[in-house]
JSON list of C-alpha atoms in Angstrom, two decimals:
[
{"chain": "T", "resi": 748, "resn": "UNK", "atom": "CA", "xyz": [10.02, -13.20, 4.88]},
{"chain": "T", "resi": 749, "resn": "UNK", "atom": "CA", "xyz": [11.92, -16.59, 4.55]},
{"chain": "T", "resi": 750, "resn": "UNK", "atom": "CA", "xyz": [15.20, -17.53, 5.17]},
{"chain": "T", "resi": 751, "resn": "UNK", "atom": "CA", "xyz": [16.71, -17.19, 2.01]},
{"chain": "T", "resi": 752, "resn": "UNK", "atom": "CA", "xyz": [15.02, -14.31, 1.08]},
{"chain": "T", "resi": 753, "resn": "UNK", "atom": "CA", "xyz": [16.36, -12.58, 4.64]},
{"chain": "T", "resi": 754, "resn": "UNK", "atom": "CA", "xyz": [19.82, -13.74, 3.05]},
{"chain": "T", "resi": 755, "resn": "UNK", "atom": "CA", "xyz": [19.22, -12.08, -0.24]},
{"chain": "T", "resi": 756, "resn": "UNK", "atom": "CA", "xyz": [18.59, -8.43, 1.68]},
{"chain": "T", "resi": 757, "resn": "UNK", "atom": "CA", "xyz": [21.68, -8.98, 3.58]},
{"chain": "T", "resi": 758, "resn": "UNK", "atom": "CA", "xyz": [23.79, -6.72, 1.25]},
{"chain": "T", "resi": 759, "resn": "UNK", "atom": "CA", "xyz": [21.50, -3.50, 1.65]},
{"chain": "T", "resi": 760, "resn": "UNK", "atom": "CA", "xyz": [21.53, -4.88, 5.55]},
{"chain": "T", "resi": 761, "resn": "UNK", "atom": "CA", "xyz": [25.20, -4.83, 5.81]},
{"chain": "T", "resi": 762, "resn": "UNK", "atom": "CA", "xyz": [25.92, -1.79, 3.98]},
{"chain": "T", "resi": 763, "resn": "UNK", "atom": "CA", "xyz": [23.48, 0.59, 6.02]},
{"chain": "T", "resi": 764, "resn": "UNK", "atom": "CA", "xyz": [25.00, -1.20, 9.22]},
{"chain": "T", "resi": 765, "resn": "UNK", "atom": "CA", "xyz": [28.57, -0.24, 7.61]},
{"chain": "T", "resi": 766, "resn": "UNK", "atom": "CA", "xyz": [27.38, 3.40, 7.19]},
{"chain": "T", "resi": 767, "resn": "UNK", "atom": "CA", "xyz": [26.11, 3.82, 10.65]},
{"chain": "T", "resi": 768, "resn": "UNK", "atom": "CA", "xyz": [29.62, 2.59, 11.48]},
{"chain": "T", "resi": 769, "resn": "UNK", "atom": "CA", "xyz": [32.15, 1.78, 9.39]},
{"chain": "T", "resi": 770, "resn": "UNK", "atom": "CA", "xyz": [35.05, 1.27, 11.63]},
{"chain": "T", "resi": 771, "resn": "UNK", "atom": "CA", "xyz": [32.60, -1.56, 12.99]},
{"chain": "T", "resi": 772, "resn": "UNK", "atom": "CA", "xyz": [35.61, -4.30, 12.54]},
{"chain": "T", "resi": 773, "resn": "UNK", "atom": "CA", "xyz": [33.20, -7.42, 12.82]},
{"chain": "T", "resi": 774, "resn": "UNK", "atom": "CA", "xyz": [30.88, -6.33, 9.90]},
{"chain": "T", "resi": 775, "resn": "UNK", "atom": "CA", "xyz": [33.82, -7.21, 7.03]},
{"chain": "T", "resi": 776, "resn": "UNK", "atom": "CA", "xyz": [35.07, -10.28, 9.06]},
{"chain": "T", "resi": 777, "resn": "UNK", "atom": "CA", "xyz": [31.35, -11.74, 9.86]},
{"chain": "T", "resi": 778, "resn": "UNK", "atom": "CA", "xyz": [29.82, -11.13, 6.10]},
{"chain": "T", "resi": 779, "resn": "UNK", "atom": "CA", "xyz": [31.68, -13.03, 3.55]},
{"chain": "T", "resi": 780, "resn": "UNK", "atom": "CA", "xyz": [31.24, -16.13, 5.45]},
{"chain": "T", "resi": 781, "resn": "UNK", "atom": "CA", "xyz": [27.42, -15.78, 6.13]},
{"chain": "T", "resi": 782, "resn": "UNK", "atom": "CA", "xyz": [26.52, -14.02, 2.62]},
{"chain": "T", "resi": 783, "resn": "UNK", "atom": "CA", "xyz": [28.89, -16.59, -0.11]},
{"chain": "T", "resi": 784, "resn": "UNK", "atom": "CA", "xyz": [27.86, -19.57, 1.49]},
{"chain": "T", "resi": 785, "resn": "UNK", "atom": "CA", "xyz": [23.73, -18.59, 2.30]},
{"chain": "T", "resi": 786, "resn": "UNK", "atom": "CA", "xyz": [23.18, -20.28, -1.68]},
{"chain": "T", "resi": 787, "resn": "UNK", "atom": "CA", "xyz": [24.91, -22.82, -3.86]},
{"chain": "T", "resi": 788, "resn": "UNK", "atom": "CA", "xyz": [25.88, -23.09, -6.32]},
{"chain": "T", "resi": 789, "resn": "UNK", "atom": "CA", "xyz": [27.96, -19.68, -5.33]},
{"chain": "T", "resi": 790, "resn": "UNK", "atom": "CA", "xyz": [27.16, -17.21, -8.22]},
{"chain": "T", "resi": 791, "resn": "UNK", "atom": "CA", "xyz": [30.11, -14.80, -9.77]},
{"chain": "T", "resi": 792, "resn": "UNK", "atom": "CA", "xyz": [27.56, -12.19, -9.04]},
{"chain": "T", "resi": 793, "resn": "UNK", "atom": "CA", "xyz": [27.59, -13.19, -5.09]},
{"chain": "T", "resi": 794, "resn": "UNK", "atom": "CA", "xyz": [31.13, -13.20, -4.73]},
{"chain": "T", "resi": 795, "resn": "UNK", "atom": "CA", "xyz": [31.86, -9.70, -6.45]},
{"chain": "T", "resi": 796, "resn": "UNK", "atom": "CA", "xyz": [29.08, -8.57, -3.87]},
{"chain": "T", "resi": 797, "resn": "UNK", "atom": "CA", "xyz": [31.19, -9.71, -1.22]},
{"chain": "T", "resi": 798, "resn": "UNK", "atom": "CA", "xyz": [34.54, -8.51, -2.34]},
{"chain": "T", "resi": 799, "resn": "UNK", "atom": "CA", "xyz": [32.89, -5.09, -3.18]},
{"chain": "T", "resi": 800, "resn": "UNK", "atom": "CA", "xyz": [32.25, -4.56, 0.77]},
{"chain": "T", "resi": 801, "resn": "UNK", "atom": "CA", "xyz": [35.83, -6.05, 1.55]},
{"chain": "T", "resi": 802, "resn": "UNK", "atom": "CA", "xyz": [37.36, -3.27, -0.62]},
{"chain": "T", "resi": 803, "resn": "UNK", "atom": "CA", "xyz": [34.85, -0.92, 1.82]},
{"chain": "T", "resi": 804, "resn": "UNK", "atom": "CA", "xyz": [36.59, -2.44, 4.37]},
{"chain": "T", "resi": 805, "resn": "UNK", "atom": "CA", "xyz": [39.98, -1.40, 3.14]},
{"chain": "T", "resi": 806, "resn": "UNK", "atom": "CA", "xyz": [39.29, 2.40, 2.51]},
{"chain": "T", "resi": 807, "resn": "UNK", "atom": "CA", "xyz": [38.89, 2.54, 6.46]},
{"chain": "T", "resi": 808, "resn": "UNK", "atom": "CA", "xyz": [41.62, -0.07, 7.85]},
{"chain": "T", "resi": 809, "resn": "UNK", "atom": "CA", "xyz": [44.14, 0.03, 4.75]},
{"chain": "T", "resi": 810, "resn": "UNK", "atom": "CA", "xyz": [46.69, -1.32, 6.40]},
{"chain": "T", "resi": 811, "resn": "UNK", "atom": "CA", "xyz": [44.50, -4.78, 7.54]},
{"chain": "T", "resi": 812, "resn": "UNK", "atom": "CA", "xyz": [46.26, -7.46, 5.50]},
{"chain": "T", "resi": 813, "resn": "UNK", "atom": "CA", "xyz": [43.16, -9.58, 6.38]},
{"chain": "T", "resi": 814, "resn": "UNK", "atom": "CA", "xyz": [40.81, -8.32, 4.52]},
{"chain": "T", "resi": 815, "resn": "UNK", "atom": "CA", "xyz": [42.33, -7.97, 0.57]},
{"chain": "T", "resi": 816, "resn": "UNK", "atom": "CA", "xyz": [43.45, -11.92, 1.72]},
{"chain": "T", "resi": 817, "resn": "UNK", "atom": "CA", "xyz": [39.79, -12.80, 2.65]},
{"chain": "T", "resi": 818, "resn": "UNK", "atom": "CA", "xyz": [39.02, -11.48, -0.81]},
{"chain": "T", "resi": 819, "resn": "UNK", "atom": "CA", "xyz": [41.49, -12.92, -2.70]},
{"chain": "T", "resi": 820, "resn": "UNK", "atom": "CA", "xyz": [40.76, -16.46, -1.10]},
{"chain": "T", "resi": 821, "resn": "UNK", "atom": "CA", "xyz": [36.84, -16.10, -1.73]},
{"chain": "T", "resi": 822, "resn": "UNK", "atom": "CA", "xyz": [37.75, -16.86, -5.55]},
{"chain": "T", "resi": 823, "resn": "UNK", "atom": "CA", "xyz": [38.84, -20.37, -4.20]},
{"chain": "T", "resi": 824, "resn": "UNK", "atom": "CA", "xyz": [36.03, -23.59, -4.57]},
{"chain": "T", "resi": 825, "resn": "UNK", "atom": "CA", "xyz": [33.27, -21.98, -5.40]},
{"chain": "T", "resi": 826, "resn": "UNK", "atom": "CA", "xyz": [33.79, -21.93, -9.58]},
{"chain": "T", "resi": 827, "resn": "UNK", "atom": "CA", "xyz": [35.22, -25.21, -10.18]},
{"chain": "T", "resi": 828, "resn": "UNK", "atom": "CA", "xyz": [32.78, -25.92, -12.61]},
{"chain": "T", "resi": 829, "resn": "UNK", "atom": "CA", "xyz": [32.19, -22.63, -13.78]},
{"chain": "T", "resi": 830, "resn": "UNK", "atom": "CA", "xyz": [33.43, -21.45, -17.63]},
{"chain": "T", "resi": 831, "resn": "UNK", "atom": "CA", "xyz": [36.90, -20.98, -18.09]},
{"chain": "T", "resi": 832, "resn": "UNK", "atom": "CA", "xyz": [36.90, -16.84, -18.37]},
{"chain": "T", "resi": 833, "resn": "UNK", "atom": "CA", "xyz": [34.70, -16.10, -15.18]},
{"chain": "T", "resi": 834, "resn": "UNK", "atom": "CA", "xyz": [37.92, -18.16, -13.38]},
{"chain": "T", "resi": 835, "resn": "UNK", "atom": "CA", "xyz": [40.52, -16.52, -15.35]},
{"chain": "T", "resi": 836, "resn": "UNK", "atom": "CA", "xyz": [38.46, -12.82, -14.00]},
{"chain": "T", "resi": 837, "resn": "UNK", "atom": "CA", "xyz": [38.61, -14.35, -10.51]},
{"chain": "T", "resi": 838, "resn": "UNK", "atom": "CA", "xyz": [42.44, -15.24, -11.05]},
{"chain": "T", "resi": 839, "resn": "UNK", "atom": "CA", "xyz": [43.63, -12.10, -12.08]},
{"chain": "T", "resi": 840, "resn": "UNK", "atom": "CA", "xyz": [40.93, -9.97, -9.66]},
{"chain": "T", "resi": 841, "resn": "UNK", "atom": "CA", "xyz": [42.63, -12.19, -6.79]},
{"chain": "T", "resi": 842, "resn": "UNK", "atom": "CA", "xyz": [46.28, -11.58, -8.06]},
{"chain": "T", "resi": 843, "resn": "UNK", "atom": "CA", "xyz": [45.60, -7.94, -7.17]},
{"chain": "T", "resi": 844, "resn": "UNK", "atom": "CA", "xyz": [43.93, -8.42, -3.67]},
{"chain": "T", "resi": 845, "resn": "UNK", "atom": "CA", "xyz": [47.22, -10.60, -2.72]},
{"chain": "T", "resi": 846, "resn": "UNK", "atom": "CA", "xyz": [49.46, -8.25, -4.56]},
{"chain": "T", "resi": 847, "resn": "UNK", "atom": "CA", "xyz": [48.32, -5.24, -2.33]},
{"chain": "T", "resi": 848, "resn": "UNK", "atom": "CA", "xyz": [48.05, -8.08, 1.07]},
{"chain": "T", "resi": 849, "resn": "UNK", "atom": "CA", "xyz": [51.65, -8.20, 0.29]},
{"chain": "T", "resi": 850, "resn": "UNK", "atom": "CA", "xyz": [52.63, -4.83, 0.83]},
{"chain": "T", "resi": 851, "resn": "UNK", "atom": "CA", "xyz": [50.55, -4.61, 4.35]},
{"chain": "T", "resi": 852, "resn": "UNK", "atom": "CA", "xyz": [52.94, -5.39, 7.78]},
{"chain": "T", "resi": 853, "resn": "UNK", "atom": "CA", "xyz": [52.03, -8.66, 8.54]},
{"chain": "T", "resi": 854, "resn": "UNK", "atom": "CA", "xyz": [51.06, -10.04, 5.71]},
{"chain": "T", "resi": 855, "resn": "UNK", "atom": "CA", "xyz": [50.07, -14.15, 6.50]},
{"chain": "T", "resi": 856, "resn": "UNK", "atom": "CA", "xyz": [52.52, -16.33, 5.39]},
{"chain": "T", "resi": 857, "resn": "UNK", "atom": "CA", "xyz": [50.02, -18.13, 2.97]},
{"chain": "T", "resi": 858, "resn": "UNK", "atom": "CA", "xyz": [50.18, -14.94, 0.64]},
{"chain": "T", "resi": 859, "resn": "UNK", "atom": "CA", "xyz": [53.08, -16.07, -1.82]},
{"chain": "T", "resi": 860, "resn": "UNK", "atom": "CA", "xyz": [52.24, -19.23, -2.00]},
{"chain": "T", "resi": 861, "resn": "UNK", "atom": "CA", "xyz": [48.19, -18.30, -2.80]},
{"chain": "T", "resi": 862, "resn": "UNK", "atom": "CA", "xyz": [50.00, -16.16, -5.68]},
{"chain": "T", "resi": 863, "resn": "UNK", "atom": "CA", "xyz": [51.45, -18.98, -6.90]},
{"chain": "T", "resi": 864, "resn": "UNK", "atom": "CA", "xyz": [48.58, -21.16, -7.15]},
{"chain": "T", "resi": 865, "resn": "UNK", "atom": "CA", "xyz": [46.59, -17.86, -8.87]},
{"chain": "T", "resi": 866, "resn": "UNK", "atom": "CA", "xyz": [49.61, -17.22, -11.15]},
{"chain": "T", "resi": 867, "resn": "UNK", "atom": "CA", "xyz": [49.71, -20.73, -12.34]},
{"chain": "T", "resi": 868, "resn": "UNK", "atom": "CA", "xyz": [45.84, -20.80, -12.65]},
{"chain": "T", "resi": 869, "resn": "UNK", "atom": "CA", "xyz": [45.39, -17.49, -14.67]},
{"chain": "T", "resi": 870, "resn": "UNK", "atom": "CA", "xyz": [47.86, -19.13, -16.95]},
{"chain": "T", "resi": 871, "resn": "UNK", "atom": "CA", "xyz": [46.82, -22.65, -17.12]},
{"chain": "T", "resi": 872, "resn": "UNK", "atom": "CA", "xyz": [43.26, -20.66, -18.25]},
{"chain": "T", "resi": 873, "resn": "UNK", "atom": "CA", "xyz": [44.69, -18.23, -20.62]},
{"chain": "T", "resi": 874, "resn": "UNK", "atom": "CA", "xyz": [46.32, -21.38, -22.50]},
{"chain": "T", "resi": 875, "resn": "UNK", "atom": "CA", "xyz": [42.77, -23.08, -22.45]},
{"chain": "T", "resi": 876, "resn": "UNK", "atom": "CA", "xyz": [41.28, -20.22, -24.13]},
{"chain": "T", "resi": 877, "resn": "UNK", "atom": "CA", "xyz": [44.07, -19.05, -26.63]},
{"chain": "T", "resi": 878, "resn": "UNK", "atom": "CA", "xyz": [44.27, -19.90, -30.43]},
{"chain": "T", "resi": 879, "resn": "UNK", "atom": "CA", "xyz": [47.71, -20.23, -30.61]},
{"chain": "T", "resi": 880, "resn": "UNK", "atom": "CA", "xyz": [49.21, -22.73, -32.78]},
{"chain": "T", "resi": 881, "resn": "UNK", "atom": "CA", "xyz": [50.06, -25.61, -29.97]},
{"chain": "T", "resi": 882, "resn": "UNK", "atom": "CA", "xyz": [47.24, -25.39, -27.42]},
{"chain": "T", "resi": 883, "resn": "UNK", "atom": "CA", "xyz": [48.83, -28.31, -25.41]},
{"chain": "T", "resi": 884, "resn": "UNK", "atom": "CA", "xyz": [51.82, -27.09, -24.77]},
{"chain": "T", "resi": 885, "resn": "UNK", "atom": "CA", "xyz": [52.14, -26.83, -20.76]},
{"chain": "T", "resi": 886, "resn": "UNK", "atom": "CA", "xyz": [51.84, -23.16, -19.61]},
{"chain": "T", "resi": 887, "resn": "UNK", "atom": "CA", "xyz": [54.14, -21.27, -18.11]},
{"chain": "T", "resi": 888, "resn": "UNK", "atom": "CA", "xyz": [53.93, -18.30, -15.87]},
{"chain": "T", "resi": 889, "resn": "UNK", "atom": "CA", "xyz": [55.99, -15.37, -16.47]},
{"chain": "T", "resi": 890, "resn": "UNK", "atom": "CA", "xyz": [56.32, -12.25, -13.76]},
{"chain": "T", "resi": 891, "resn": "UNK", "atom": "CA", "xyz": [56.47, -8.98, -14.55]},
{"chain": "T", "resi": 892, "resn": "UNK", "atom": "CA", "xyz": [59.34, -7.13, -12.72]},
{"chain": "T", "resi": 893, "resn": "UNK", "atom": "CA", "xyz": [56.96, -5.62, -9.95]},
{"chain": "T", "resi": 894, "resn": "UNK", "atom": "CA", "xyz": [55.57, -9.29, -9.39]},
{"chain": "T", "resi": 895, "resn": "UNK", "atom": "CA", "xyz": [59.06, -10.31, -8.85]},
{"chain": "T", "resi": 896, "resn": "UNK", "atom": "CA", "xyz": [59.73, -7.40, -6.70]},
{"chain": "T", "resi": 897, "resn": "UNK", "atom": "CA", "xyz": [56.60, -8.68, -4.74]},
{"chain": "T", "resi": 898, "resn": "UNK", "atom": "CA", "xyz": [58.21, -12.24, -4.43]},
{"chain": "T", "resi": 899, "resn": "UNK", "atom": "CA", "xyz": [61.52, -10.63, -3.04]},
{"chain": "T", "resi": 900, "resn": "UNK", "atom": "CA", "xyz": [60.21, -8.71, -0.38]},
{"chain": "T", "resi": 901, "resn": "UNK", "atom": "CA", "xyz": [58.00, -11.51, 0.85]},
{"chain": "T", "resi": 902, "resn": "UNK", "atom": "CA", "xyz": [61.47, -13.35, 0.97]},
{"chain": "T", "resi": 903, "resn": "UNK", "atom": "CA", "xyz": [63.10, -11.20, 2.97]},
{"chain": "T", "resi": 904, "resn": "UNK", "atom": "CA", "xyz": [59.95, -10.93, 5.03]},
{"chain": "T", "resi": 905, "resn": "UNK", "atom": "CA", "xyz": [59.66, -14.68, 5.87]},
{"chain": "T", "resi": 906, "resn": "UNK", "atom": "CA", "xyz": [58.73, -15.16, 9.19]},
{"chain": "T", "resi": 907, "resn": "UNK", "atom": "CA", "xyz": [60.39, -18.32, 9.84]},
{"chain": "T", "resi": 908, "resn": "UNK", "atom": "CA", "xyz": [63.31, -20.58, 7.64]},
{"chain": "T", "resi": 909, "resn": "UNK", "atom": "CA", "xyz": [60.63, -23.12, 6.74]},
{"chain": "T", "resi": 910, "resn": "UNK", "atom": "CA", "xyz": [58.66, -20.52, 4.89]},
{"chain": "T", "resi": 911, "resn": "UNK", "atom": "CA", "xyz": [61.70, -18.82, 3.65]},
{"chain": "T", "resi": 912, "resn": "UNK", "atom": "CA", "xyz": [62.55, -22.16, 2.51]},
{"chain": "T", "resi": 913, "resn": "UNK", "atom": "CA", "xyz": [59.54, -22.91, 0.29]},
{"chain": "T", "resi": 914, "resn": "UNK", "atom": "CA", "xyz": [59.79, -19.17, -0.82]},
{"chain": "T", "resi": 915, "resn": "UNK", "atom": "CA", "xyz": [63.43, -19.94, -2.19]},
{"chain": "T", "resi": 916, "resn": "UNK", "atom": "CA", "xyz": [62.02, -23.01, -4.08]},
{"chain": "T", "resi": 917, "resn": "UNK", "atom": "CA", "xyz": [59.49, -20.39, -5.66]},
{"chain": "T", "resi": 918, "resn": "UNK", "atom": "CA", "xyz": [62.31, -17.88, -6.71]},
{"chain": "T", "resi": 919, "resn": "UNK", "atom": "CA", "xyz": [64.29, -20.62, -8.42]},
{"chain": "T", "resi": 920, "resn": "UNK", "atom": "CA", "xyz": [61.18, -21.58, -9.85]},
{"chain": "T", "resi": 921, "resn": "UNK", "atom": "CA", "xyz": [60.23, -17.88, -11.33]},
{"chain": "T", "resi": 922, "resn": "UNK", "atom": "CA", "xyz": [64.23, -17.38, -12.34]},
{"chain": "T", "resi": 923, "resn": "UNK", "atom": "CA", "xyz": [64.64, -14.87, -9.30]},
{"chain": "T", "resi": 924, "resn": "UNK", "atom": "CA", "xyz": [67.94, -14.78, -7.93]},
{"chain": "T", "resi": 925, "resn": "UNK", "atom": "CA", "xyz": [67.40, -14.72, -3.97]},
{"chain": "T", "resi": 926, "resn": "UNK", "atom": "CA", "xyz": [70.60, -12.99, -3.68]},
{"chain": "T", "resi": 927, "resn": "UNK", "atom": "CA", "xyz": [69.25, -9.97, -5.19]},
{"chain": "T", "resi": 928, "resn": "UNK", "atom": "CA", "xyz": [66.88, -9.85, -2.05]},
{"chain": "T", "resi": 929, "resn": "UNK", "atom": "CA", "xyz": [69.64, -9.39, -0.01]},
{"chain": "T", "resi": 930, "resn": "UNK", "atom": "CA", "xyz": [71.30, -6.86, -2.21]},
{"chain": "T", "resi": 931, "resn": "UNK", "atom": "CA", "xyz": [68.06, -4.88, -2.41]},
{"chain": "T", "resi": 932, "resn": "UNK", "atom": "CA", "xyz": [68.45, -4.98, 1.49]},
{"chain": "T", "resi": 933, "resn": "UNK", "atom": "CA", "xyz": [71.45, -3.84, 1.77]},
{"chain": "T", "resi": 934, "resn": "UNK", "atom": "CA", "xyz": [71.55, -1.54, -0.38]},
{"chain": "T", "resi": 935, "resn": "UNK", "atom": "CA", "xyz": [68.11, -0.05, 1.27]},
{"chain": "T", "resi": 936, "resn": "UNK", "atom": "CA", "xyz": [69.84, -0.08, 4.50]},
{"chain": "T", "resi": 937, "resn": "UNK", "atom": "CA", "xyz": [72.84, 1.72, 3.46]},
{"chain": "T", "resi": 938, "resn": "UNK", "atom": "CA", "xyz": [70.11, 4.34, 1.51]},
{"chain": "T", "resi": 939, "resn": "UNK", "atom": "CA", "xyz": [68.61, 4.62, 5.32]},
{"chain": "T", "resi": 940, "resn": "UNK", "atom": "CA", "xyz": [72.03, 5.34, 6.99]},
{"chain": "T", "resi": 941, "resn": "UNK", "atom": "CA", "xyz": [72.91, 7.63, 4.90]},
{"chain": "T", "resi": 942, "resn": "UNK", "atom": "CA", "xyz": [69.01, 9.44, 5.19]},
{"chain": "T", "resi": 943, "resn": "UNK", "atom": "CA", "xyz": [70.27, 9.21, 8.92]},
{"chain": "T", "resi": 944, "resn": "UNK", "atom": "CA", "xyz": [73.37, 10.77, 8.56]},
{"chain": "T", "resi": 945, "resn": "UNK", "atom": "CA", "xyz": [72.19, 13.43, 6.36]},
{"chain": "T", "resi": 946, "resn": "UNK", "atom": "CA", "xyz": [69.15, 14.45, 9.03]},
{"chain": "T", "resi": 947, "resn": "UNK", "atom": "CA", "xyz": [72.16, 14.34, 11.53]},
{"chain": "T", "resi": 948, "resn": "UNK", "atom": "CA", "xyz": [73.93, 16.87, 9.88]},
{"chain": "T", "resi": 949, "resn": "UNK", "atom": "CA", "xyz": [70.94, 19.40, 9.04]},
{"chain": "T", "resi": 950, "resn": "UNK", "atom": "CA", "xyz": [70.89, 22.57, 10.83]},
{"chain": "T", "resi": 951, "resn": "UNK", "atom": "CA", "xyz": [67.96, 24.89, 11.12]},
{"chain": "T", "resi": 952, "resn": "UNK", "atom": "CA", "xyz": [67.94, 27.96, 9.07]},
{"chain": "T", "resi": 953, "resn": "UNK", "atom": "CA", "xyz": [67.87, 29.89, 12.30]},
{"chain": "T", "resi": 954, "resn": "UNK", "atom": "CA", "xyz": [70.92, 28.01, 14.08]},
{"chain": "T", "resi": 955, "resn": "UNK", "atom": "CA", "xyz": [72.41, 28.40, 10.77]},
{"chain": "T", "resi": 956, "resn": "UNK", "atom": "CA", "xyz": [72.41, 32.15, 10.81]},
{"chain": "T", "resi": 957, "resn": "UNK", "atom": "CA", "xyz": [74.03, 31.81, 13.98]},
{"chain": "T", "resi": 958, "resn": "UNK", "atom": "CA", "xyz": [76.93, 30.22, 13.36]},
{"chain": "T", "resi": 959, "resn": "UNK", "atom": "CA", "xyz": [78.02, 32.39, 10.23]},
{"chain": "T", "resi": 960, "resn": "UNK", "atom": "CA", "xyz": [76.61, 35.36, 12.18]},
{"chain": "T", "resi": 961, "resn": "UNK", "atom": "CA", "xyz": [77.39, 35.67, 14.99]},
{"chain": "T", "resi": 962, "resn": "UNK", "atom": "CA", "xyz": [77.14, 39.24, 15.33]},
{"chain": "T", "resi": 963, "resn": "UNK", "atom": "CA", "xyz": [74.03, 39.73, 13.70]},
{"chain": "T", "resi": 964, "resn": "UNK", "atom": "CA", "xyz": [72.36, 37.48, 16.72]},
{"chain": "T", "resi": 965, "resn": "UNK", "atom": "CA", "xyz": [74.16, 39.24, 19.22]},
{"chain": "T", "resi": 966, "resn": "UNK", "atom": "CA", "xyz": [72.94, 42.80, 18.52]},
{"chain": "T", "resi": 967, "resn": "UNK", "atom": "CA", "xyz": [69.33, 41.03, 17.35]},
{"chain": "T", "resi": 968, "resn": "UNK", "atom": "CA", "xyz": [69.35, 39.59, 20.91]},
{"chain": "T", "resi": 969, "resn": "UNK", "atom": "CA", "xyz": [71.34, 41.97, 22.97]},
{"chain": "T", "resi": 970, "resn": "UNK", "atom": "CA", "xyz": [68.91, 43.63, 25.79]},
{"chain": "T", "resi": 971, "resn": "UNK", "atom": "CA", "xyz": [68.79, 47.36, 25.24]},
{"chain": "T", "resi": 972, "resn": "UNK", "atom": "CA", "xyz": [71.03, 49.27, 27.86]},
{"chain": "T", "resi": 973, "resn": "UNK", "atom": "CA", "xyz": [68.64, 52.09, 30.04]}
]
């Protein structure tokens, strides 16, 4: 068997060594760097084969931020050249791998920024290949109210004022007010007190009943005279 035939049987490889294991970390971090870059030109085909075992990788650590990145960031130099709606698939396919990255704890820092450059892609592309009256019009990107939501959190997630920064220059960008970051803060905060308050104030059923009835738990726990 040759080397690049040895490369082409890596998928079944990979997925029975996945089975035997699949909480086997090192399989989804060591494959999509061996596997995409075994042939060029890269092939739509090869990435999706890729991705397909990152999204494996998910079901059993969903809360690895790595992983939906890694995916998102294979649709990045390998289609250059490629026809305009295989990139606008990748665009929007790695939209929703940083989407969900986003939502993880720890999310890299890279992730709203990557969402830009996907967002502006997807719509530089969908311009390209619409009919509409003034093709050369520039494009513009417009969010949907969960994307926005998205952009928000990462905001208020910022792990340093540099990055919070550039994020702020995004917002203005997109026509999000950053103050309603902090507004969705505090309000969540004050949502959380009062959660906290609320759990503070619960009584069990049974410590309940023996408040109001006092009686009733005396005789229920009274020890029976001889």
């Amino acid at each position: 068997m040759t080397r690049n035939q040895s490369f082409e049987h890596l998928p079944t490889y990979i997925i029975s060594a996945s089975e035997l294991d699949p909480y086997f970390y090192a399989l989804y971090k060591w494959y999509p760097d061996v596997y995409i870059g075994a042939k060029h030109p890269v092939s739509e085909e090869r990435i999706e084969k890729t991705n397909q075992f990152l999204e494996r990788g998910m079901k059993y650590f969903p809360r690895d931020h790595r992983l939906p990145e890694t995916a998102a960031s294979n649709y990045i130099g390998y289609s250059a050249d490629a026809p305009a709606p295989r990139r606008l698939r990748e665009s929007i396919k790695a939209i929703e791998y940083l989407q969900y990255a986003a939502k993880l704890p720890g999310a890299s820092s890279n992730v709203p920024f990557l969402l830009d450059y996907f967002y502006g892609r997807k719509a530089r592309l969908e311009a390209e290949l619409s009919d509409g009256e003034n093709p050369s019009a520039a494009p513009s990107t417009t969010l949907s109210e969960n994307e926005k939501e998205t952009y928000l959190r990462l905001y208020l997630l910022a792990p340093d004022p540099h990055t919070r920064a550039r994020l702020a220059g995004l917002l203005s960008r997109y026509g999000i007010d950053e103050n309603t970051a902090f507004e969705r803060a505090r309000d969540y905060t004050q949502r959380l007190q009062t959660e906290h308050t609320q759990r503070l104030n619960y009584l069990p059923v049974d410590l309940w009943s023996t408040i109001v009835n006092p009686k009733e738990f005396d005789s229920a726990t009274a020890t029976p005279s001889r």
